[in-house]
Tab-separated table of C-alpha atoms in Angstrom:
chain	number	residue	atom	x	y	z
A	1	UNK	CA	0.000	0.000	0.000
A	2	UNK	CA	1.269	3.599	-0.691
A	3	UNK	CA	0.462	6.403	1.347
A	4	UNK	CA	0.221	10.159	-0.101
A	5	UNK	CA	0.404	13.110	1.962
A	6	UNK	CA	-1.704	16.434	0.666
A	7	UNK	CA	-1.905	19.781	2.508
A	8	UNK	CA	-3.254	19.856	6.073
A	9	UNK	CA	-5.045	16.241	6.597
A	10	UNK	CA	-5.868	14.477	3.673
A	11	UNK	CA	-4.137	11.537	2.988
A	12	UNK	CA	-4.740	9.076	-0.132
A	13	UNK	CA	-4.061	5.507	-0.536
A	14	UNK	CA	-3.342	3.323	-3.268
A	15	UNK	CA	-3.279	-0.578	-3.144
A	16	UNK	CA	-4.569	-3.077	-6.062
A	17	UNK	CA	-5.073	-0.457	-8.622
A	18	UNK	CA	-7.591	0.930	-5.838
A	19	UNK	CA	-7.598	4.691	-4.075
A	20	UNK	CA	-8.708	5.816	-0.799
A	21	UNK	CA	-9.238	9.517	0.363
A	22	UNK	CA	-9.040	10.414	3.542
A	23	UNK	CA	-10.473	13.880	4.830
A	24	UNK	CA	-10.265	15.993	1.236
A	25	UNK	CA	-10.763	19.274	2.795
A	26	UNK	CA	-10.538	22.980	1.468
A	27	UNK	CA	-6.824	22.776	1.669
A	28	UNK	CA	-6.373	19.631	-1.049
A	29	UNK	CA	-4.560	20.105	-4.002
A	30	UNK	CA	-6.583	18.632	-7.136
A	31	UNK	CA	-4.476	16.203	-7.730
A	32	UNK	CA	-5.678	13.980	-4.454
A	33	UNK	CA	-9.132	13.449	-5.764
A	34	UNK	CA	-8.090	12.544	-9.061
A	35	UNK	CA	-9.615	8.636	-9.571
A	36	UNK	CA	-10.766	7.923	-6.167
A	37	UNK	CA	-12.508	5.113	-5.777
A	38	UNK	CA	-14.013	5.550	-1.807
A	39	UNK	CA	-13.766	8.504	0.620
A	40	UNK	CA	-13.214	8.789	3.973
A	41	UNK	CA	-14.335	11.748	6.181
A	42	UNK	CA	-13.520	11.920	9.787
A	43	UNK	CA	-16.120	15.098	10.391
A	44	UNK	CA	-18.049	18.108	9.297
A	45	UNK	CA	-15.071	21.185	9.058
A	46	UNK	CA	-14.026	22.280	5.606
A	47	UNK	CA	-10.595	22.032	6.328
A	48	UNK	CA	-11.286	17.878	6.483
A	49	UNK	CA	-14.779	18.109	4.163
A	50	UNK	CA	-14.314	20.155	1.100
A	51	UNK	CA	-18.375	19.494	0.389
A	52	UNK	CA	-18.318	20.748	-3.631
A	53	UNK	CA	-15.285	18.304	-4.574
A	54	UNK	CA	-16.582	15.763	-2.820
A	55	UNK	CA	-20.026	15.509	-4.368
A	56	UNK	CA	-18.492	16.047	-7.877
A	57	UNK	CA	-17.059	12.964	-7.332
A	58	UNK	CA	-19.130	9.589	-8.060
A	59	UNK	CA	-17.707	7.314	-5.104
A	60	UNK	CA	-19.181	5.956	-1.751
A	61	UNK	CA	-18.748	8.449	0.599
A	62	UNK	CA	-18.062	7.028	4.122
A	63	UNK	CA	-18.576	9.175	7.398
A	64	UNK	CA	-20.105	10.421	10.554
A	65	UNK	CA	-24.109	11.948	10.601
A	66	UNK	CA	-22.987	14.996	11.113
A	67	UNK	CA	-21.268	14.818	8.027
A	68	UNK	CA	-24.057	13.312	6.118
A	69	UNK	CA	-26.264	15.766	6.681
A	70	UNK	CA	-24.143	18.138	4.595
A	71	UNK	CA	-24.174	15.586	1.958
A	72	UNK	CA	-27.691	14.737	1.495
A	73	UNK	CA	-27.659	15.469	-2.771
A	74	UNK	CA	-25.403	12.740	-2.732
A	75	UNK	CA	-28.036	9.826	-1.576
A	76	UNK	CA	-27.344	6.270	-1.530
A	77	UNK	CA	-23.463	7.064	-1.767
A	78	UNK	CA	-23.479	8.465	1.383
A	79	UNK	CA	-22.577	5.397	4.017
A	80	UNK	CA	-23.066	6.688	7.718
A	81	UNK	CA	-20.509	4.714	10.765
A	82	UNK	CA	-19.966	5.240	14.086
A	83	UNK	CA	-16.854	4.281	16.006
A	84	UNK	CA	-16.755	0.307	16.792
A	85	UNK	CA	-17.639	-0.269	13.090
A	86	UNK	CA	-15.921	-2.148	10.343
A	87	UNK	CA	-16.569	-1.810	6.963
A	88	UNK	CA	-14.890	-2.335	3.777
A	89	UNK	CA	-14.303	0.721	1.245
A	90	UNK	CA	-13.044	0.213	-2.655
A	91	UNK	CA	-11.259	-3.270	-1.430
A	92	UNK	CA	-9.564	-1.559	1.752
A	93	UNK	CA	-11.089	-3.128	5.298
A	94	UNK	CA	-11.610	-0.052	7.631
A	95	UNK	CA	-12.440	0.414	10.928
A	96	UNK	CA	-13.587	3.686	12.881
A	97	UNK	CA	-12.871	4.679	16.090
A	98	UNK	CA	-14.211	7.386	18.779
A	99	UNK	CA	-16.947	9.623	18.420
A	100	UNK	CA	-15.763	13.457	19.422
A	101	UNK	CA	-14.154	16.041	18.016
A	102	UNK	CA	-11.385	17.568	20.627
A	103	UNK	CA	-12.378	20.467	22.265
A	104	UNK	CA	-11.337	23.980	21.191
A	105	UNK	CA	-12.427	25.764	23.821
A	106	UNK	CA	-13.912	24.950	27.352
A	107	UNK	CA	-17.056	27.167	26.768
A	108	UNK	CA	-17.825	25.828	23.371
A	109	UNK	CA	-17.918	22.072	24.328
A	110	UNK	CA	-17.734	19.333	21.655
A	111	UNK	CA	-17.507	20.912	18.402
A	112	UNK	CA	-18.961	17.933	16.965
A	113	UNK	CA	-18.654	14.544	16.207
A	114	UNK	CA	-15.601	13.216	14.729
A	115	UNK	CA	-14.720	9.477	13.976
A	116	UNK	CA	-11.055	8.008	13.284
A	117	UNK	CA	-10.589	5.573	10.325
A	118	UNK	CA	-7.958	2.623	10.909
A	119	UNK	CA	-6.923	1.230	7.249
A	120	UNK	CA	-6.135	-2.405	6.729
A	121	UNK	CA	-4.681	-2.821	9.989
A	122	UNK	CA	-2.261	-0.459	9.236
A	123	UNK	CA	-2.715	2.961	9.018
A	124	UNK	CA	-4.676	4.994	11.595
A	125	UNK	CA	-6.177	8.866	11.004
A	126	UNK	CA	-7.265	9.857	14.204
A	127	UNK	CA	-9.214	13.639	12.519
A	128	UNK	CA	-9.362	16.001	15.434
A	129	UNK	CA	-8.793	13.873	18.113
A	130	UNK	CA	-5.972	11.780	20.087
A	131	UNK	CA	-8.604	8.505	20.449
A	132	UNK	CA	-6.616	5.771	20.015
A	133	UNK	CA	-6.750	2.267	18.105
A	134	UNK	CA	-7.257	-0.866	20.171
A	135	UNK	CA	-4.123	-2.532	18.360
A	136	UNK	CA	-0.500	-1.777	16.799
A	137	UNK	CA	-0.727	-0.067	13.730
A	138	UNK	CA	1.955	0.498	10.566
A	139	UNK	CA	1.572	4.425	10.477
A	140	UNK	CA	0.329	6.179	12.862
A	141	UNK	CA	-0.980	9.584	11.846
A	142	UNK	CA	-0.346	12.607	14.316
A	143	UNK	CA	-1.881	15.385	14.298
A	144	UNK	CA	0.367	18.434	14.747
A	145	UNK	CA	-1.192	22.085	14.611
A	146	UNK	CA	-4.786	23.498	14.706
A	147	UNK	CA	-6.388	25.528	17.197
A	148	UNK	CA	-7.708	22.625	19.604
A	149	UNK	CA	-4.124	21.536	19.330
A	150	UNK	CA	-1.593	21.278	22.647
A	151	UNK	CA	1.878	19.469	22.550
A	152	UNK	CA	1.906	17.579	26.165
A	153	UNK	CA	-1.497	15.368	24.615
A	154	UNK	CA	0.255	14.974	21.005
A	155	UNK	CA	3.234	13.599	22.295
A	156	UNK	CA	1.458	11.136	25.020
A	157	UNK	CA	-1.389	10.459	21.901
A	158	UNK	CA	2.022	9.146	19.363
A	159	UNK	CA	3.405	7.149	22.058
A	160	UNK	CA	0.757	5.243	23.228
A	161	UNK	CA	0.422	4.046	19.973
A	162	UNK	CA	2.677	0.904	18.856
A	163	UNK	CA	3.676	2.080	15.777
A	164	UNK	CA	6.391	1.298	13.044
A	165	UNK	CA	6.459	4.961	12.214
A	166	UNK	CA	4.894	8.495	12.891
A	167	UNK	CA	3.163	10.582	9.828
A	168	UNK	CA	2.396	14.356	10.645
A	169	UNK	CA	-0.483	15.533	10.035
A	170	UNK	CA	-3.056	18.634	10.160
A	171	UNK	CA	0.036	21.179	9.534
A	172	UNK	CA	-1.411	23.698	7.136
A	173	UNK	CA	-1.068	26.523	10.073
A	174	UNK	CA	3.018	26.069	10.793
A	175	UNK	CA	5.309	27.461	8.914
A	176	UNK	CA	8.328	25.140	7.340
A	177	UNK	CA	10.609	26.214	10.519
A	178	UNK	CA	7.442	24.935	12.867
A	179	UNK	CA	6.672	21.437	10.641
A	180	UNK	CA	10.890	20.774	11.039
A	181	UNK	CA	10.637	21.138	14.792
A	182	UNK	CA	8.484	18.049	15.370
A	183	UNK	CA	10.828	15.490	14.683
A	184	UNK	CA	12.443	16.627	18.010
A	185	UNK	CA	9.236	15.966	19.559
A	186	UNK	CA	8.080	12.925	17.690
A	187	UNK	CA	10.875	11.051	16.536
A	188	UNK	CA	12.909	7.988	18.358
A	189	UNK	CA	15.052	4.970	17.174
A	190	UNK	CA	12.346	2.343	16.823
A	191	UNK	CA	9.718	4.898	15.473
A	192	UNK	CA	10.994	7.200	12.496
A	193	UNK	CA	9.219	10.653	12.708
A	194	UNK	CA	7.909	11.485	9.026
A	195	UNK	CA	7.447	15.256	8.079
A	196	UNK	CA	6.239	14.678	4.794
A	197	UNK	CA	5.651	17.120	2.195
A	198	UNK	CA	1.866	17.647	0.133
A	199	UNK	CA	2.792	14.978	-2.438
A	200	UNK	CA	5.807	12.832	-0.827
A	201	UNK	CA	4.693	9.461	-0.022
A	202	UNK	CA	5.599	6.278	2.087
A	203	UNK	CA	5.335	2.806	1.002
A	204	UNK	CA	3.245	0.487	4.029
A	205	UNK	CA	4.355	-3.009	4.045
């Protein structure tokens, strides 16, 4: 399986001739909705749901209510899950995970409901949240700016996780000097940190 990287969060993978989009938001170049097969959306924001892009496109659309409700023109392709699901999407087997969105600030609660998406076993995209996978993953995805963001629960969230290696993620708001300064955070001998560019990849094996 290959993993892509795109601006902020979205993430596409390719296995068996077969692609899977992960949270296409207002931030995605183009080029990572070009011949999706399935789509993944972990919740409702535009900078995870770009709504116009994603209905142009004539795949299964798999996600929480709250993002189904924005996607009611889309019908039958819309395929609502909650966390403690499994599912399969365009030949990947996916499972979700959680149910909130982490809180921006004290006063405004739950923004709203937010799901994480574990691929094949093997790659895990957590959306706004630290929720964890019940098992060891490949790739661990680690999310690494935003304003609901804090270091202290990022760090704790990536280490708790048995992973091969570490994928930032949900960056669009650093600069290049702030990206570079999480492999000091993030990064150890038995789990490489990855700060990869929109359009480098990683091969999963």
């Amino acid at each position: 399986m290959k993993l892509t990287k795109f601006a902020h969060a979205c993430v596409r993978l390719e296995k068996d001739g077969k692609v899977l989009l992960i949270d296409p938001g207002s931030f995605s170049e183009d080029a990572a909705f070009e011949k999706a097969d399935a789509i993944l959306v972990t919740h409702e924001h535009q900078d995870h749901l770009d709504v116009d892009r994603v209905a142009a496109l004539d795949v299964p659309v798999y996600t929480n209510a709250g993002v189904a409700a924005q996607l009611t023109a889309l019908g039958e392709r819309v395929h609502v899950v909650e966390g403690g699901q499994s599912f399969e999407a365009a030949g990947f087997s996916v499972s979700a995970y959680g149910k909130d969105h982490a809180v921006i600030l004290p006063e405004w609660g739950v923004p709203c409901e937010n799901i994480g998406f574990l691929v094949d076993d093997a790659v895990y995209h957590p959306g706004d949240s630290f929720t964890q996978p019940d098992r060891a993953v490949h790739t661990n995805l680690v999310p690494i700016s935003g304003p609901w963001f804090a270091l202290p629960p990022a760090v704790d969230y990536a280490r708790s996780i048995k992973a091969q290696q570490t994928v930032g993620i949900h960056d669009a708001l650093l600069s290049p000097i702030g990206q570079s300064m999480f492999s000091r955070f993030l990064n150890t001998d038995d789990r490489p940190y990855l700060g990869l560019a929109p359009g480098e990849s990683t091969e999963i094996n």
